[in-house]
Short mmCIF file of N, CA and C in Angstrom, two decimals:
data_model
loop_
_atom_site.label_atom_id
_atom_site.label_comp_id
_atom_site.label_asym_id
_atom_site.label_seq_id
_atom_site.Cartn_x
_atom_site.Cartn_y
_atom_site.Cartn_z
N MET A 112 31.83 -26.59 -16.49
CA MET A 112 31.32 -27.80 -15.85
C MET A 112 30.91 -28.78 -16.94
N ASP A 113 31.20 -30.02 -16.73
CA ASP A 113 30.89 -31.08 -17.67
C ASP A 113 29.38 -31.30 -17.74
N THR A 114 28.80 -31.13 -18.93
CA THR A 114 27.34 -31.30 -19.06
C THR A 114 26.92 -32.74 -18.83
N GLY A 115 27.79 -33.69 -19.11
CA GLY A 115 27.48 -35.09 -18.84
C GLY A 115 27.27 -35.35 -17.35
N PHE A 116 28.08 -34.71 -16.52
CA PHE A 116 27.95 -34.83 -15.06
C PHE A 116 26.62 -34.22 -14.61
N LEU A 117 26.29 -33.04 -15.13
CA LEU A 117 25.03 -32.38 -14.77
C LEU A 117 23.82 -33.21 -15.21
N ASP A 118 23.91 -33.80 -16.40
CA ASP A 118 22.83 -34.66 -16.89
C ASP A 118 22.67 -35.90 -16.01
N ALA A 119 23.79 -36.45 -15.54
CA ALA A 119 23.73 -37.63 -14.67
C ALA A 119 23.08 -37.29 -13.33
N VAL A 120 23.39 -36.10 -12.79
CA VAL A 120 22.76 -35.65 -11.54
C VAL A 120 21.27 -35.50 -11.75
N THR A 121 20.87 -34.89 -12.85
CA THR A 121 19.45 -34.71 -13.16
C THR A 121 18.75 -36.05 -13.27
N LYS A 122 19.39 -37.03 -13.89
CA LYS A 122 18.81 -38.36 -14.03
C LYS A 122 18.62 -39.02 -12.66
N ILE A 123 19.62 -38.92 -11.79
CA ILE A 123 19.52 -39.48 -10.44
C ILE A 123 18.37 -38.83 -9.67
N LEU A 124 18.26 -37.50 -9.76
CA LEU A 124 17.18 -36.79 -9.05
C LEU A 124 15.82 -37.14 -9.63
N ASN A 125 15.73 -37.32 -10.93
CA ASN A 125 14.47 -37.69 -11.56
C ASN A 125 14.03 -39.08 -11.10
N GLU A 126 14.98 -40.02 -11.05
CA GLU A 126 14.66 -41.37 -10.57
C GLU A 126 14.24 -41.35 -9.10
N PHE A 127 14.90 -40.52 -8.30
CA PHE A 127 14.54 -40.38 -6.89
C PHE A 127 13.12 -39.83 -6.76
N ALA A 128 12.81 -38.82 -7.55
CA ALA A 128 11.46 -38.23 -7.51
C ALA A 128 10.41 -39.25 -7.92
N GLN A 129 10.71 -40.07 -8.92
CA GLN A 129 9.75 -41.07 -9.39
C GLN A 129 9.49 -42.15 -8.34
N THR A 130 10.53 -42.56 -7.60
CA THR A 130 10.37 -43.66 -6.65
C THR A 130 9.92 -43.19 -5.27
N LYS A 131 10.48 -42.10 -4.76
CA LYS A 131 10.16 -41.66 -3.39
C LYS A 131 8.93 -40.76 -3.34
N LEU A 132 8.75 -39.94 -4.36
CA LEU A 132 7.63 -38.99 -4.33
C LEU A 132 6.43 -39.49 -5.13
N SER A 133 6.64 -40.41 -6.02
CA SER A 133 5.63 -40.99 -6.89
C SER A 133 4.71 -39.92 -7.46
N ALA A 134 3.42 -40.05 -7.23
CA ALA A 134 2.44 -39.16 -7.86
C ALA A 134 2.42 -37.76 -7.25
N GLN A 135 3.07 -37.57 -6.11
CA GLN A 135 3.03 -36.25 -5.48
C GLN A 135 4.01 -35.25 -6.12
N THR A 136 4.84 -35.68 -7.06
CA THR A 136 5.81 -34.79 -7.67
C THR A 136 5.11 -33.86 -8.64
N LEU A 137 5.33 -32.58 -8.47
CA LEU A 137 4.83 -31.62 -9.43
C LEU A 137 5.84 -31.40 -10.54
N GLU A 138 7.12 -31.16 -10.16
CA GLU A 138 8.13 -30.95 -11.18
C GLU A 138 9.54 -31.00 -10.59
N LEU A 139 10.48 -31.27 -11.48
CA LEU A 139 11.90 -31.20 -11.16
C LEU A 139 12.46 -30.06 -11.99
N ILE A 140 13.02 -29.06 -11.33
CA ILE A 140 13.56 -27.89 -12.00
C ILE A 140 15.08 -27.92 -11.86
N GLY A 141 15.78 -27.81 -12.97
CA GLY A 141 17.22 -27.72 -12.90
C GLY A 141 17.89 -28.55 -13.97
N PRO A 142 19.16 -28.38 -14.11
CA PRO A 142 20.05 -27.54 -13.31
C PRO A 142 19.95 -26.07 -13.69
N VAL A 143 19.88 -25.22 -12.67
CA VAL A 143 19.88 -23.77 -12.86
C VAL A 143 21.24 -23.27 -12.41
N LYS A 144 21.94 -22.57 -13.30
CA LYS A 144 23.27 -22.08 -12.97
C LYS A 144 23.15 -20.81 -12.14
N GLU A 145 23.88 -20.78 -11.02
CA GLU A 145 23.92 -19.61 -10.14
C GLU A 145 25.39 -19.30 -9.86
N GLY A 146 25.98 -18.44 -10.67
CA GLY A 146 27.41 -18.18 -10.55
C GLY A 146 28.18 -19.42 -10.98
N LEU A 147 28.98 -19.97 -10.08
CA LEU A 147 29.71 -21.21 -10.36
C LEU A 147 28.93 -22.44 -9.93
N ASN A 148 27.81 -22.25 -9.24
CA ASN A 148 27.05 -23.34 -8.64
C ASN A 148 25.83 -23.70 -9.49
N TYR A 149 25.26 -24.87 -9.20
CA TYR A 149 24.05 -25.33 -9.88
C TYR A 149 23.03 -25.76 -8.84
N ARG A 150 21.75 -25.52 -9.15
CA ARG A 150 20.65 -25.84 -8.23
C ARG A 150 19.59 -26.65 -8.96
N TRP A 151 19.10 -27.69 -8.25
CA TRP A 151 17.95 -28.48 -8.70
C TRP A 151 16.89 -28.38 -7.62
N ARG A 152 15.62 -28.29 -8.01
CA ARG A 152 14.51 -28.26 -7.04
C ARG A 152 13.48 -29.30 -7.44
N MET A 153 13.03 -30.05 -6.43
CA MET A 153 11.93 -30.99 -6.63
C MET A 153 10.75 -30.46 -5.85
N MET A 154 9.69 -30.18 -6.56
CA MET A 154 8.47 -29.64 -5.95
C MET A 154 7.47 -30.77 -5.80
N SER A 155 6.73 -30.76 -4.68
CA SER A 155 5.78 -31.81 -4.39
C SER A 155 4.56 -31.22 -3.71
N THR A 156 3.42 -31.88 -3.90
CA THR A 156 2.20 -31.42 -3.22
C THR A 156 2.17 -31.90 -1.78
N ARG A 157 2.84 -33.00 -1.48
CA ARG A 157 2.74 -33.59 -0.16
C ARG A 157 3.95 -33.31 0.73
N TYR A 158 5.12 -33.24 0.13
CA TYR A 158 6.35 -33.08 0.89
C TYR A 158 6.94 -31.69 0.71
N ARG A 159 7.87 -31.37 1.57
CA ARG A 159 8.58 -30.11 1.43
C ARG A 159 9.38 -30.11 0.13
N GLU A 160 9.74 -28.93 -0.29
CA GLU A 160 10.59 -28.80 -1.45
C GLU A 160 11.97 -29.36 -1.12
N VAL A 161 12.52 -30.13 -2.03
CA VAL A 161 13.87 -30.67 -1.87
C VAL A 161 14.78 -29.92 -2.83
N THR A 162 15.86 -29.37 -2.29
CA THR A 162 16.81 -28.61 -3.09
C THR A 162 18.17 -29.29 -3.02
N VAL A 163 18.79 -29.45 -4.18
CA VAL A 163 20.13 -30.01 -4.26
C VAL A 163 21.03 -28.95 -4.90
N LEU A 164 22.09 -28.59 -4.19
CA LEU A 164 23.05 -27.62 -4.70
C LEU A 164 24.35 -28.32 -5.02
N LEU A 165 24.92 -28.01 -6.16
CA LEU A 165 26.27 -28.46 -6.49
C LEU A 165 27.16 -27.23 -6.37
N ILE A 166 27.98 -27.23 -5.34
CA ILE A 166 28.87 -26.11 -5.07
C ILE A 166 30.17 -26.35 -5.81
N SER A 167 30.59 -25.36 -6.60
CA SER A 167 31.82 -25.48 -7.38
C SER A 167 32.82 -24.42 -6.95
N LYS A 168 34.06 -24.68 -7.28
CA LYS A 168 35.12 -23.74 -6.97
C LYS A 168 36.00 -23.62 -8.20
N LYS A 169 36.36 -22.37 -8.51
CA LYS A 169 37.25 -22.15 -9.66
C LYS A 169 38.65 -21.93 -9.13
N HIS A 170 39.55 -22.75 -9.62
CA HIS A 170 40.95 -22.62 -9.23
C HIS A 170 41.63 -21.63 -10.17
N PHE A 171 42.68 -21.02 -9.71
CA PHE A 171 43.40 -20.01 -10.48
C PHE A 171 43.75 -20.55 -11.87
N LEU A 172 43.31 -19.84 -12.90
CA LEU A 172 43.55 -20.20 -14.30
C LEU A 172 43.03 -21.59 -14.66
N GLY A 173 42.03 -22.05 -13.95
CA GLY A 173 41.47 -23.37 -14.24
C GLY A 173 39.97 -23.30 -14.45
N LYS A 174 39.40 -24.44 -14.73
CA LYS A 174 37.95 -24.54 -14.90
C LYS A 174 37.31 -24.81 -13.54
N PRO A 175 36.03 -24.44 -13.39
CA PRO A 175 35.33 -24.76 -12.14
C PRO A 175 35.25 -26.27 -11.94
N THR A 176 35.48 -26.71 -10.72
CA THR A 176 35.38 -28.13 -10.38
C THR A 176 34.40 -28.29 -9.22
N PRO A 177 33.66 -29.40 -9.19
CA PRO A 177 32.72 -29.63 -8.09
C PRO A 177 33.45 -29.75 -6.76
N GLU A 178 32.92 -29.06 -5.74
CA GLU A 178 33.48 -29.14 -4.39
C GLU A 178 32.65 -30.08 -3.51
N HIS A 179 31.31 -29.89 -3.53
CA HIS A 179 30.43 -30.77 -2.76
C HIS A 179 28.97 -30.53 -3.16
N PHE A 180 28.13 -31.49 -2.78
CA PHE A 180 26.68 -31.35 -2.92
C PHE A 180 26.12 -30.93 -1.57
N GLU A 181 25.05 -30.12 -1.58
CA GLU A 181 24.26 -29.83 -0.38
C GLU A 181 22.83 -30.24 -0.69
N VAL A 182 22.24 -31.03 0.19
CA VAL A 182 20.86 -31.50 0.01
C VAL A 182 20.02 -30.92 1.14
N HIS A 183 18.99 -30.16 0.79
CA HIS A 183 18.11 -29.52 1.76
C HIS A 183 16.69 -30.03 1.56
N GLY A 184 15.95 -30.23 2.66
CA GLY A 184 14.55 -30.59 2.58
C GLY A 184 14.25 -32.04 2.84
N LEU A 185 15.26 -32.84 3.07
CA LEU A 185 15.03 -34.23 3.43
C LEU A 185 15.10 -34.33 4.95
N ASP A 186 15.37 -35.53 5.49
CA ASP A 186 15.38 -35.71 6.94
C ASP A 186 16.38 -34.78 7.63
N GLN A 187 17.45 -34.40 6.94
CA GLN A 187 18.42 -33.46 7.49
C GLN A 187 19.14 -32.79 6.33
N THR A 188 19.68 -31.60 6.57
CA THR A 188 20.51 -30.96 5.57
C THR A 188 21.86 -31.66 5.60
N LYS A 189 22.34 -32.01 4.45
CA LYS A 189 23.54 -32.84 4.39
C LYS A 189 24.50 -32.30 3.35
N GLN A 190 25.79 -32.33 3.68
CA GLN A 190 26.83 -31.99 2.72
C GLN A 190 27.51 -33.29 2.29
N LEU A 191 27.61 -33.49 0.97
CA LEU A 191 28.13 -34.74 0.42
C LEU A 191 29.32 -34.47 -0.48
N ALA A 192 30.15 -35.48 -0.65
CA ALA A 192 31.23 -35.40 -1.62
C ALA A 192 30.63 -35.24 -3.02
N PRO A 193 31.36 -34.62 -3.95
CA PRO A 193 30.80 -34.35 -5.28
C PRO A 193 30.86 -35.55 -6.22
N THR A 194 30.35 -36.69 -5.76
CA THR A 194 30.32 -37.89 -6.62
C THR A 194 28.89 -38.34 -6.82
N LEU A 195 28.63 -38.90 -7.97
CA LEU A 195 27.29 -39.39 -8.28
C LEU A 195 26.91 -40.54 -7.35
N GLU A 196 27.87 -41.37 -7.00
CA GLU A 196 27.61 -42.52 -6.15
C GLU A 196 27.15 -42.08 -4.76
N GLU A 197 27.82 -41.07 -4.19
CA GLU A 197 27.45 -40.63 -2.85
C GLU A 197 26.07 -39.96 -2.85
N LEU A 198 25.78 -39.18 -3.88
CA LEU A 198 24.47 -38.55 -3.99
C LEU A 198 23.39 -39.61 -4.09
N GLN A 199 23.60 -40.61 -4.93
CA GLN A 199 22.61 -41.67 -5.12
C GLN A 199 22.41 -42.48 -3.84
N ALA A 200 23.50 -42.78 -3.13
CA ALA A 200 23.39 -43.54 -1.89
C ALA A 200 22.64 -42.75 -0.82
N PHE A 201 22.91 -41.46 -0.71
CA PHE A 201 22.23 -40.64 0.28
C PHE A 201 20.74 -40.54 -0.03
N LEU A 202 20.40 -40.29 -1.28
CA LEU A 202 18.98 -40.18 -1.65
C LEU A 202 18.25 -41.50 -1.43
N GLY A 203 18.92 -42.60 -1.71
CA GLY A 203 18.30 -43.91 -1.52
C GLY A 203 17.99 -44.23 -0.07
N SER A 204 18.78 -43.68 0.86
CA SER A 204 18.59 -43.98 2.27
C SER A 204 17.87 -42.88 3.03
N SER A 205 17.48 -41.81 2.34
CA SER A 205 16.87 -40.67 3.04
C SER A 205 15.38 -40.84 3.22
N LYS A 206 14.85 -40.07 4.15
CA LYS A 206 13.41 -40.04 4.41
C LYS A 206 12.91 -38.64 4.09
N MET A 207 11.73 -38.58 3.50
CA MET A 207 11.15 -37.30 3.13
C MET A 207 10.52 -36.64 4.36
N ALA A 208 10.64 -35.34 4.45
CA ALA A 208 10.02 -34.58 5.53
C ALA A 208 8.66 -34.08 5.06
N LEU A 209 7.62 -34.38 5.81
CA LEU A 209 6.28 -33.93 5.47
C LEU A 209 6.14 -32.44 5.68
N ASN A 210 5.26 -31.83 4.92
CA ASN A 210 4.95 -30.42 5.15
C ASN A 210 4.43 -30.25 6.56
N GLY A 211 4.86 -29.18 7.20
CA GLY A 211 4.43 -28.95 8.57
C GLY A 211 3.43 -27.93 8.59
#
């Protein structure tokens, strides 16, 4: 997996945490490699944990390529195309779910 792509995802999530969660953010953890996939977690004192998964697929005799993003913990669980633009657009328009 291209580290530049992973760094860009981390930057987008960090900016999202700074603007949407502001002072309630405890930490952003990730990317954590899980097999072929990567996971980021945003922890907050006020909101539910937000998890972003980058699901990858390895093609025969090839390198792993991103298949899609899964975002859990916002207004709805959502599956997105594996592009930085779509992830950024979704995060920009999402609403945080309060702890219940």
